[in-house]
Amino acid sequence: MTVLPIIIAPDPMLRKKATPVRTVDSEISQLMKDMLETMYRAPGIGLAATQVGVLKRVVVVDISKKEQLNEPICMANPEIVWSSKEEVTCEEGCLSLPEQYSEITRPDRIKLRYINENNEKVDREASGLLATCIQHELDHLQGILFIDHLSSLKRNIILRRLKKLKKLNAKS
Ligand code: K1U
Ligand code: ZN
């Protein structure tokens, strides 16, 4: 398995829309494995293919806390088919916006449909942090970042902080 480089904002790649995969073949299943490796190494609890420069509708998520008990979810062509009216506010981070966090409000529960790593159709429900993380990752596939859910004032503060961070990292 390969750890892939993660694209950092502001990069135009993060604003592009991903296209559906035709089938989960060996190439897509290898991409899922590499994305999981990349996500665990970061570390993070989710990753969209867009973040590693692949414009395909592929997402991996694992919100389990214990290292030895991983519960990875690999999704191709994920779709949210139902969202609850009740919302939840969670602090979100993003591997493409390092060290930036904000509270974002989203539907608390979702029903989703996707193709798993074995090319099987799956219907499942998610709530709480898992639902938040999946919605965050599905946004990435549309070129949307969590900062797009904030006011332009808050968004610009984060973007300015990121620029400073990039400059500092380039110097050291
Ligand atoms: O999409 C991404 O960039 C991954 C992102 C997912 C996410 C986190 C929180 C709320 C919504 C979506 C991350 O994983 S950021 C890092 C993070 O949350 C984390 C890192 C180490 C341990 C636990 C969490
Ligand atoms: Zn993200």
CSV table of C-alpha atoms and ligand atoms in Angstrom, one decimal:
chain,number,residue,atom,x,y,z
A,1,MET,CA,0.0,0.0,0.0
A,2,THR,CA,1.1,3.5,-0.8
A,3,VAL,CA,0.8,6.7,1.3
A,4,LEU,CA,-0.3,9.4,-1.2
A,5,PRO,CA,0.4,13.1,-1.0
A,6,ILE,CA,-2.5,15.1,0.3
A,7,ILE,CA,-3.4,18.3,-1.6
A,8,ILE,CA,-3.5,21.5,0.5
A,9,ALA,CA,-5.8,24.5,0.0
A,10,PRO,CA,-5.9,26.8,-1.8
A,11,ASP,CA,-5.3,24.4,-4.8
A,12,PRO,CA,-7.7,24.5,-7.8
A,13,MET,CA,-7.8,20.7,-7.8
A,14,LEU,CA,-9.9,20.8,-4.5
A,15,ARG,CA,-12.6,22.8,-6.4
A,16,LYS,CA,-13.1,20.2,-9.2
A,17,LYS,CA,-16.0,17.8,-9.4
A,18,ALA,CA,-15.3,14.1,-9.3
A,19,THR,CA,-16.9,11.7,-11.8
A,20,PRO,CA,-18.6,8.4,-10.9
A,21,VAL,CA,-16.7,5.1,-11.3
A,22,ARG,CA,-18.0,2.5,-13.6
A,23,THR,CA,-17.2,-0.5,-11.4
A,24,VAL,CA,-15.0,-1.2,-8.4
A,25,ASP,CA,-12.3,-3.1,-10.2
A,26,SER,CA,-8.7,-3.8,-9.1
A,27,GLU,CA,-7.6,-0.2,-9.8
A,28,ILE,CA,-10.4,1.3,-7.7
A,29,SER,CA,-9.9,-1.2,-4.9
A,30,GLN,CA,-6.1,-0.4,-4.9
A,31,LEU,CA,-7.0,3.3,-4.7
A,32,MET,CA,-9.3,2.6,-1.7
A,33,LYS,CA,-6.5,0.7,0.0
A,34,ASP,CA,-3.9,3.5,-0.7
A,35,MET,CA,-6.5,6.1,0.6
A,36,LEU,CA,-7.0,4.2,3.8
A,37,GLU,CA,-3.2,4.0,4.4
A,38,THR,CA,-3.0,7.7,3.7
A,39,MET,CA,-5.9,8.6,6.0
A,40,TYR,CA,-4.5,6.4,8.9
A,41,ARG,CA,-1.0,7.9,8.5
A,42,ALA,CA,-2.2,11.6,8.4
A,43,PRO,CA,-4.0,10.8,10.8
A,44,GLY,CA,-7.6,11.5,9.9
A,45,ILE,CA,-11.1,9.9,10.0
A,46,GLY,CA,-12.0,10.4,6.4
A,47,LEU,CA,-10.5,11.1,2.9
A,48,ALA,CA,-12.0,11.8,-0.5
A,49,ALA,CA,-10.2,10.8,-3.7
A,50,THR,CA,-10.1,14.5,-4.8
A,51,GLN,CA,-7.7,15.2,-1.9
A,52,VAL,CA,-5.1,12.9,-3.4
A,53,GLY,CA,-5.7,14.4,-6.9
A,54,VAL,CA,-8.0,11.6,-8.2
A,55,LEU,CA,-11.3,13.0,-9.6
A,56,LYS,CA,-13.3,9.9,-9.0
A,57,ARG,CA,-16.3,9.5,-6.6
A,58,VAL,CA,-14.4,7.4,-4.0
A,59,VAL,CA,-14.3,8.0,-0.3
A,60,VAL,CA,-12.9,6.2,2.7
A,61,VAL,CA,-14.0,6.8,6.4
A,62,ASP,CA,-13.1,5.2,9.7
A,63,ILE,CA,-14.2,6.9,12.9
A,64,SER,CA,-13.1,4.0,15.2
A,65,LYS,CA,-10.9,5.1,18.1
A,66,LYS,CA,-8.9,2.0,18.9
A,67,GLU,CA,-5.9,1.4,16.5
A,68,GLN,CA,-6.2,-2.4,16.6
A,69,LEU,CA,-10.0,-2.3,15.9
A,70,ASN,CA,-10.2,-0.4,12.6
A,71,GLU,CA,-13.7,-0.2,11.0
A,72,PRO,CA,-12.9,1.1,7.5
A,73,ILE,CA,-15.8,2.0,5.2
A,74,CYS,CA,-14.8,2.2,1.5
A,75,MET,CA,-17.4,3.9,-0.8
A,76,ALA,CA,-17.6,4.3,-4.6
A,77,ASN,CA,-20.3,6.5,-6.0
A,78,PRO,CA,-21.8,7.4,-2.6
A,79,GLU,CA,-25.1,9.2,-2.6
A,80,ILE,CA,-27.1,10.6,0.3
A,81,VAL,CA,-30.7,9.4,-0.3
A,82,TRP,CA,-32.3,10.9,2.9
A,83,SER,CA,-31.2,13.5,5.5
A,84,SER,CA,-32.9,14.2,8.8
A,85,LYS,CA,-34.4,17.5,9.7
A,86,GLU,CA,-32.7,17.4,13.0
A,87,GLU,CA,-29.2,18.9,12.8
A,88,VAL,CA,-26.0,18.5,14.8
A,89,THR,CA,-23.1,20.9,15.2
A,90,CYS,CA,-19.6,19.3,15.2
A,91,GLU,CA,-16.1,20.7,15.1
A,92,GLU,CA,-14.7,19.8,11.7
A,93,GLY,CA,-11.1,19.6,10.5
A,94,CYS,CA,-9.8,18.8,7.1
A,95,LEU,CA,-6.5,17.2,6.0
A,96,SER,CA,-6.5,19.7,3.1
A,97,LEU,CA,-6.8,22.7,5.6
A,98,PRO,CA,-4.2,21.7,8.2
A,99,GLU,CA,-4.6,23.0,11.7
A,100,GLN,CA,-7.9,24.8,10.9
A,101,TYR,CA,-11.1,23.8,12.8
A,102,SER,CA,-14.6,25.2,12.9
A,103,GLU,CA,-18.1,24.3,14.1
A,104,ILE,CA,-20.3,23.3,11.2
A,105,THR,CA,-24.0,22.4,11.4
A,106,ARG,CA,-25.3,19.5,9.3
A,107,PRO,CA,-28.2,17.0,9.3
A,108,ASP,CA,-27.7,14.6,12.2
A,109,ARG,CA,-28.8,11.4,10.4
A,110,ILE,CA,-28.4,10.3,6.8
A,111,LYS,CA,-29.3,7.3,4.7
A,112,LEU,CA,-26.8,6.6,2.0
A,113,ARG,CA,-26.2,4.2,-0.9
A,114,TYR,CA,-22.8,3.3,-2.3
A,115,ILE,CA,-20.7,0.5,-3.9
A,116,ASN,CA,-18.3,-1.1,-1.5
A,117,GLU,CA,-14.7,-2.5,-2.0
A,118,ASN,CA,-16.3,-5.8,-3.2
A,119,ASN,CA,-18.3,-4.1,-5.9
A,120,GLU,CA,-21.6,-4.7,-3.9
A,121,LYS,CA,-24.4,-2.2,-3.6
A,122,VAL,CA,-24.8,-1.1,0.1
A,123,ASP,CA,-27.6,0.9,1.8
A,124,ARG,CA,-26.9,2.1,5.3
A,125,GLU,CA,-27.7,4.7,7.8
A,126,ALA,CA,-25.3,6.9,9.7
A,127,SER,CA,-25.6,9.4,12.6
A,128,GLY,CA,-23.5,11.8,14.7
A,129,LEU,CA,-19.8,12.0,13.8
A,130,LEU,CA,-20.0,9.3,11.1
A,131,ALA,CA,-22.8,11.2,9.3
A,132,THR,CA,-20.9,14.5,9.7
A,133,CYS,CA,-17.7,12.9,8.3
A,134,ILE,CA,-19.5,11.3,5.3
A,135,GLN,CA,-21.2,14.6,4.5
A,136,HIS,CA,-17.8,16.4,4.7
A,137,GLU,CA,-16.3,13.8,2.3
A,138,LEU,CA,-19.2,13.9,-0.1
A,139,ASP,CA,-18.8,17.7,-0.2
A,140,HIS,CA,-15.1,17.2,-1.3
A,141,LEU,CA,-16.4,15.2,-4.3
A,142,GLN,CA,-18.3,18.3,-5.4
A,143,GLY,CA,-15.4,20.6,-4.9
A,144,ILE,CA,-16.9,22.0,-1.6
A,145,LEU,CA,-14.7,22.6,1.5
A,146,PHE,CA,-16.1,22.9,5.1
A,147,ILE,CA,-15.1,26.6,5.0
A,148,ASP,CA,-17.8,27.1,2.3
A,149,HIS,CA,-20.4,26.5,5.1
A,150,LEU,CA,-19.0,29.5,7.0
A,151,SER,CA,-19.5,33.3,6.6
A,152,SER,CA,-17.1,34.9,4.1
A,153,LEU,CA,-15.4,36.7,7.1
A,154,LYS,CA,-14.6,33.4,8.9
A,155,ARG,CA,-13.6,31.7,5.6
A,156,ASN,CA,-11.2,34.5,4.7
A,157,ILE,CA,-9.6,34.4,8.2
A,158,ILE,CA,-8.9,30.6,7.8
A,159,LEU,CA,-7.6,31.1,4.2
A,160,ARG,CA,-5.2,33.9,5.5
A,161,ARG,CA,-4.0,31.7,8.3
A,162,LEU,CA,-3.3,28.9,5.8
A,163,LYS,CA,-1.3,31.2,3.6
A,164,LYS,CA,0.8,32.2,6.6
A,165,LEU,CA,1.3,28.6,7.6
A,166,LYS,CA,2.4,27.7,4.0
A,167,LYS,CA,4.9,30.6,4.0
A,168,LEU,CA,6.3,29.5,7.4
A,169,ASN,CA,6.6,25.8,6.2
A,170,ALA,CA,8.3,26.9,3.0
A,171,LYS,CA,11.0,28.8,5.1
A,172,SER,CA,11.8,25.9,7.4
B,1,K1U,O1,-11.7,15.1,4.7
B,1,K1U,C1,-10.8,15.3,5.5
B,1,K1U,O2,-9.9,16.1,5.2
B,1,K1U,C2,-10.6,14.4,6.7
B,1,K1U,C3,-11.2,15.0,8.0
B,1,K1U,C4,-12.6,14.5,8.2
B,1,K1U,C5,-13.4,15.1,9.2
B,1,K1U,C6,-13.0,15.4,10.5
B,1,K1U,C7,-13.9,16.0,11.4
B,1,K1U,C8,-15.2,16.3,11.0
B,1,K1U,C9,-15.6,16.0,9.7
B,1,K1U,C10,-14.7,15.5,8.8
B,1,K1U,C11,-10.2,14.7,9.1
B,1,K1U,O3,-10.0,13.6,9.4
B,1,K1U,S1,-9.5,16.0,10.0
B,1,K1U,C12,-8.5,15.2,11.3
B,1,K1U,C13,-9.4,14.6,12.4
B,1,K1U,O4,-10.5,14.9,12.5
B,1,K1U,C14,-8.8,13.7,13.3
B,1,K1U,C15,-7.4,13.4,13.4
B,1,K1U,C16,-6.9,12.5,14.3
B,1,K1U,C17,-7.8,11.8,15.2
B,1,K1U,C18,-9.1,12.1,15.1
B,1,K1U,C19,-9.6,13.0,14.2
B,2,ZN,ZN,-11.7,17.5,4.2
